[in-house]
């Protein structure tokens, strides 16, 4: 197809130190390029029919200038720490043509200022769905250090049913590689490992099960279910606190996550088998190609509504 007839889409800002870009931006730019003319930017957004901002919006005056020539789509991935912060951002949100969220509960707050659409994260850090249960191996927690506090507090009040591997952003040579330095009580059967995409996939293949505990602050309550869905898609039995947004989301899909306090159920053969069955469906339903269909439809819609050119 002649590239001069493709809708121009700009994606950014490219910030490789943030998981939101590495998870969403990189893969989206690649997947969309088959039907759109895609440009990735780091600082100033180039001329395009649609500009998609991931996590970070520019200052209001800059955003206003962009809105005069482009339809703006915003993905506020893990940005807002309170409802008041969303209200305070009203002037910028009003300049957007669409906000895309990855947590249903967050849409309620943003829809007052801009049409809001829910699109799942595609599954990313996954292995082919397991064929059978792994009956030994460690338990696994994956995440950034800033999300560890509620998990550490939960672990410190309980006895683990086995070794726990904590896969997190510990730099080489850091003195935070010991469990005690991260807040775990002395003697807890915890091993700290450095996260990388490769190590993430390696531990998924050998772990017995996974666990996560979400906090009760605004940001934690509005986390996307991406990590939970990745575990399930891999066929890894996951336990999570019942009041988390991820647990609620999986329940709406027809899958009840195990409670981490119900160890017998969480580590049972029956739960592992149900996880594997549901995981196969998740792997297909939330593949990058499936989610990209939703994105392509949305981008064409905002371009048509904005009255700018492009024929894909």
XYZ file of C-alpha atoms in Angstrom:
312
model
C 0.000 0.000 0.000
C 1.246 3.485 -0.886
C 2.473 5.025 2.407
C 1.208 8.441 1.300
C -2.361 7.164 1.766
C -1.830 5.735 5.250
C -3.073 7.445 8.393
C -0.092 8.959 10.181
C 0.162 7.954 13.827
C 2.770 9.337 16.224
C 3.500 7.410 19.446
C 5.462 8.702 22.421
C 7.167 9.890 24.392
C 9.619 7.020 23.984
C 11.015 6.548 27.496
C 12.648 3.154 27.734
C 13.207 3.424 31.477
C 9.441 3.120 32.027
C 7.641 -0.207 31.845
C 4.605 1.475 30.276
C 6.594 2.281 27.159
C 8.358 -1.078 26.976
C 5.097 -2.962 27.478
C 2.674 -0.894 25.432
C 4.527 1.602 23.254
C 7.117 -0.660 21.660
C 4.715 -3.436 20.695
C 1.945 -1.074 19.615
C 4.266 0.839 17.289
C 5.343 -2.399 15.628
C 1.860 -3.898 15.351
C 0.227 -0.752 13.963
C 2.869 -0.217 11.287
C 1.268 -2.805 9.000
C -1.715 -0.509 8.332
C -0.605 2.944 9.516
C 2.352 5.211 8.964
C 3.838 5.085 12.464
C 6.413 7.460 13.938
C 7.876 7.131 17.424
C 8.937 10.386 19.088
C 10.900 11.244 22.210
C 10.353 14.988 22.666
C 8.263 17.017 20.217
C 5.331 15.214 18.630
C 5.608 15.246 14.818
C 2.833 16.214 12.438
C 0.322 13.348 12.311
C -3.410 12.701 12.094
C -3.271 11.018 15.521
C -0.812 11.534 18.359
C -0.876 8.847 21.041
C 0.665 9.854 24.359
C 1.605 6.986 26.644
C 1.791 7.838 30.350
C 3.026 11.433 29.953
C 1.232 14.427 28.436
C 3.104 17.638 27.544
C 2.293 21.010 29.109
C -1.139 22.410 28.351
C 0.002 25.065 25.884
C 1.974 22.479 23.893
C -0.943 20.043 23.965
C -3.303 22.777 22.780
C -1.139 23.463 19.741
C -1.011 19.762 18.907
C -4.791 19.454 19.270
C -5.275 22.062 16.539
C -3.712 19.746 13.949
C -4.009 16.244 15.404
C -6.442 14.034 17.263
C -4.935 13.286 20.666
C -5.253 9.859 22.298
C -3.973 9.510 25.854
C -3.055 6.341 27.785
C -2.585 7.382 31.440
C -0.790 4.187 32.484
C -0.343 4.251 36.271
C -0.240 8.065 36.337
C -2.885 9.294 38.761
C -2.484 8.785 42.501
C -5.858 10.280 43.481
C -9.167 11.330 41.957
C -8.220 14.933 42.777
C -5.221 14.629 40.462
C -7.555 13.740 37.598
C -9.761 16.745 38.359
C -6.675 18.956 38.484
C -5.715 17.695 35.024
C -9.085 18.590 33.503
C -7.804 21.267 31.121
C -5.400 18.843 29.425
C -7.887 15.969 29.385
C -10.445 18.183 27.643
C -7.985 18.586 24.767
C -7.878 14.826 24.144
C -10.129 13.091 21.648
C -9.958 9.801 23.542
C -8.525 8.385 26.732
C -7.638 4.690 26.716
C -7.568 2.957 30.091
C -6.493 -0.524 31.124
C -8.594 -0.659 34.294
C -12.393 -0.463 34.115
C -12.634 1.291 37.471
C -10.462 4.175 36.266
C -12.773 4.976 33.355
C -15.394 6.344 35.747
C -13.125 9.229 36.778
C -11.891 10.172 33.310
C -15.126 9.947 31.321
C -16.303 13.299 32.722
C -13.572 15.041 30.733
C -13.034 12.937 27.631
C -14.611 9.947 25.847
C -12.943 6.961 27.485
C -12.356 3.482 26.096
C -11.171 0.349 27.862
C -8.668 -1.819 25.967
C -6.827 -4.668 27.657
C -3.071 -4.823 27.703
C -1.988 -7.588 25.369
C -0.289 -10.515 27.051
C 3.461 -9.928 26.871
C 5.592 -11.614 29.510
C 4.169 -15.059 28.909
C 5.318 -18.546 28.087
C 3.234 -21.007 26.057
C 0.416 -22.070 28.363
C 1.594 -25.004 30.460
C 0.367 -28.457 29.483
C 0.413 -29.729 33.054
C 0.830 -28.643 36.645
C 4.281 -27.914 38.100
C 4.117 -29.533 41.527
C 7.426 -28.243 42.915
C 9.589 -25.166 42.386
C 9.409 -21.778 44.125
C 6.589 -19.300 44.494
C 7.029 -16.154 42.390
C 6.375 -12.444 42.864
C 7.142 -10.043 39.999
C 7.046 -6.250 40.121
C 8.852 -2.985 40.736
C 10.180 -2.189 44.214
C 7.687 0.650 44.673
C 4.876 -1.946 44.741
C 6.510 -4.201 47.323
C 5.300 -2.631 50.602
C 1.823 -4.215 50.901
C 3.227 -7.548 49.779
C 6.074 -7.456 52.287
C 3.673 -6.606 55.120
C 1.429 -9.503 54.144
C 4.326 -11.973 53.924
C 5.813 -10.872 57.244
C 2.615 -11.875 59.071
C 2.555 -15.399 57.643
C 4.552 -18.548 57.050
C 5.253 -19.325 53.417
C 4.466 -22.774 52.013
C 7.826 -22.797 50.210
C 10.639 -20.668 48.865
C 9.594 -17.297 47.413
C 11.494 -15.687 44.551
C 11.024 -11.898 44.332
C 11.835 -10.706 40.825
C 12.263 -6.941 40.898
C 14.264 -3.954 39.636
C 17.488 -4.401 41.609
C 20.487 -2.908 39.863
C 23.721 -4.845 39.558
C 25.919 -4.203 42.582
C 23.010 -2.817 44.620
C 22.889 -3.562 48.351
C 19.112 -4.113 48.041
C 19.579 -7.711 46.957
C 18.940 -9.105 50.440
C 15.374 -9.731 51.697
C 16.002 -7.790 54.915
C 16.997 -4.636 53.015
C 13.664 -4.794 51.192
C 11.729 -5.127 54.439
C 11.220 -8.875 54.787
C 11.634 -10.127 58.344
C 14.849 -12.058 59.036
C 14.617 -15.763 58.415
C 11.879 -15.522 55.784
C 12.388 -17.989 52.946
C 12.788 -15.280 50.304
C 15.331 -14.889 47.499
C 15.725 -11.577 45.635
C 16.501 -11.770 41.914
C 17.069 -9.055 39.337
C 14.234 -8.632 36.831
C 14.804 -8.744 33.096
C 12.494 -9.918 30.319
C 14.604 -13.053 29.983
C 14.661 -13.867 33.709
C 10.907 -13.242 33.914
C 10.220 -15.916 31.309
C 12.753 -18.299 32.834
C 11.121 -18.157 36.275
C 7.665 -18.627 34.745
C 8.779 -21.995 33.427
C 9.986 -23.335 36.799
C 7.809 -21.676 39.447
C 5.145 -23.666 41.243
C 2.732 -20.745 41.538
C 2.613 -16.945 41.667
C 1.352 -14.486 44.261
C 0.577 -10.772 44.449
C -0.910 -8.476 47.065
C -2.235 -5.082 45.990
C -2.371 -2.089 48.324
C -5.421 0.014 49.124
C -4.290 3.424 47.864
C -5.900 4.941 44.750
C -3.130 3.933 42.363
C -3.062 0.342 43.619
C -6.852 0.056 43.436
C -6.757 1.099 39.786
C -3.914 -1.080 38.560
C -4.555 -2.838 35.251
C -4.905 -6.635 35.449
C -2.039 -7.128 32.987
C 0.328 -8.947 35.338
C -2.411 -11.266 36.599
C -3.490 -12.062 33.042
C 0.101 -12.823 32.034
C 0.435 -15.352 34.866
C -2.865 -16.985 33.981
C -2.039 -17.022 30.248
C 1.182 -18.871 31.127
C -0.803 -21.439 33.108
C 0.767 -20.355 36.413
C -1.656 -20.625 39.382
C -1.983 -17.123 40.828
C -3.188 -16.039 44.253
C -4.200 -12.426 44.894
C -6.081 -10.560 47.598
C -9.849 -10.769 46.940
C -10.420 -6.981 47.068
C -7.981 -6.144 44.255
C -9.102 -4.704 40.917
C -7.361 -7.587 39.131
C -9.354 -10.162 41.095
C -12.550 -8.290 40.260
C -11.631 -8.128 36.568
C -10.862 -11.864 36.352
C -14.132 -12.594 38.158
C -16.014 -10.656 35.478
C -14.300 -12.817 32.868
C -15.524 -15.916 34.671
C -12.356 -16.917 36.530
C -12.101 -16.748 40.312
C -8.552 -16.107 41.489
C -7.441 -18.069 44.526
C -7.020 -16.233 47.806
C -3.423 -16.338 49.100
C -4.834 -17.256 52.519
C -6.369 -20.411 51.048
C -3.097 -22.221 50.374
C -4.668 -25.642 49.880
C -6.841 -24.336 47.033
C -4.155 -22.094 45.526
C -1.612 -24.936 45.262
C -4.119 -27.666 44.394
C -4.128 -29.762 41.245
C -7.717 -28.697 40.528
C -6.873 -24.978 40.569
C -3.799 -25.579 38.397
C -5.905 -27.435 35.831
C -8.549 -24.687 35.753
C -5.800 -22.078 35.365
C -4.318 -23.943 32.406
C -7.701 -24.240 30.670
C -8.541 -20.586 31.160
C -4.977 -19.538 30.324
C -5.239 -20.991 26.829
C -8.282 -18.816 26.169
C -6.564 -15.721 27.590
C -3.516 -16.281 25.393
C -5.700 -16.201 22.308
C -8.152 -13.527 23.416
C -5.487 -11.025 24.536
C -2.790 -11.610 21.943
C -1.075 -8.555 20.487
C -2.797 -9.104 17.136
C -6.229 -9.289 18.803
C -5.694 -6.133 20.850
C -4.272 -4.328 17.844
C -7.582 -4.825 16.018
C -9.209 -2.774 18.791
C -6.532 -0.109 18.504
C -6.818 0.162 14.733
C -10.574 0.603 14.979
C -10.183 3.296 17.656
C -7.548 5.261 15.726
C -9.641 5.299 12.568
C -12.642 6.418 14.583
C -10.866 9.405 16.147
C -9.408 10.417 12.793
C -12.846 10.371 11.158
C -14.329 12.327 14.048
C -11.515 14.858 13.804
C -12.184 15.435 10.111
C -8.589 14.913 8.978
C -7.298 12.904 6.051
C -5.838 9.459 5.656
C -7.125 6.412 3.870
C -6.001 3.037 5.170
